[in-house]
Amino acid sequence: MVRYVRLLQLFFRTELQYELEYRLNLVLEIIQTVVVTGTSVAAILVLFSYTTILNGWDLSAMLVLLGCFYLVQGFGELVLQPSFEKFMEHVRLGTLDFALLKPASAQFLVTVRNFQVVQLAQMGLGAIVVAVGLSRIPSIGLAEAIGFPIALLCGFGLIYATFAFWFVRVDNLMALYWSFMDAGRFPVDVYPGWLRVTLSSAVPIGVAVTVPAQVIAGRLDPLGLGLLMLGTIAAFVLASWFWRLGLRSYTGASA
């Protein structure tokens, strides 16, 4: 375990050095992230200037949800997207063997080898938006305070499992995936039935973003949180199974 933590630190430092080689570009990307996040918050404020409730969601809950969206999206773009894009390139070029021959878990190396360090800014801004939303909620119970980070971590896990399934198996669906991802900035229950099902299953961004906000708003009972945790574990198991299946297709051997 310690070895993998050290590897993770090494990978992150290496990617950070790459980013700092082009510091102006890094600054411009951070500014772009601030502008995008700011306009999203402004859109929510404009929307709630005409109403106080949107399908049961008030302004405080919507801010928490929007912050969760940027936390989850930032996590995916921080490590999963660049790592899986590089993985697909290795498969096309036949250079995946270099990762498979290393004395470490190939699945770990594929998942966390590459970072887009600038996405830490998106996650930081998302955390700020969440904090602002939480500060507007009159009172937060102990169950909500404990359940919120658990639900958020489950959201991260679901996004990882989605990347493992979509991008390892079908590499030409990335544009479609990000289109569904953008829909996650609003509560999943405001969409029509077919889209709600899609955002809760094939691309579970609706669950990953909406459920943590539901927890903090007291709209999810312990049973629902338990089902979310079981679903996340099942998604991890399924992702590992698809990894082994894909690896057998690539090499003819099991992981």
Coordinates of C-alpha atoms in Angstrom, one line a residue, residues 66 69-70 73 77 175-186 191 199 203 205:
L66 CA -23.6 22.6 -8.5
F69 CA -21.0 18.6 -10.0
Y70 CA -17.7 20.5 -10.2
Q73 CA -16.4 16.5 -12.9
E77 CA -10.9 15.4 -15.5
A175 CA -18.1 13.0 -26.8
L176 CA -21.5 11.4 -25.9
Y177 CA -20.3 10.8 -22.3
W178 CA -19.3 14.4 -21.8
S179 CA -22.7 15.5 -23.2
F180 CA -24.4 13.5 -20.5
M181 CA -21.9 14.8 -17.9
D182 CA -23.0 18.4 -18.6
A183 CA -26.6 17.4 -17.8
G184 CA -25.4 16.6 -14.3
R185 CA -25.3 20.2 -13.2
F186 CA -29.1 20.0 -12.6
Y191 CA -35.4 15.5 -16.5
L199 CA -28.2 9.6 -16.0
V203 CA -23.8 7.4 -17.2
I205 CA -23.6 11.3 -13.2

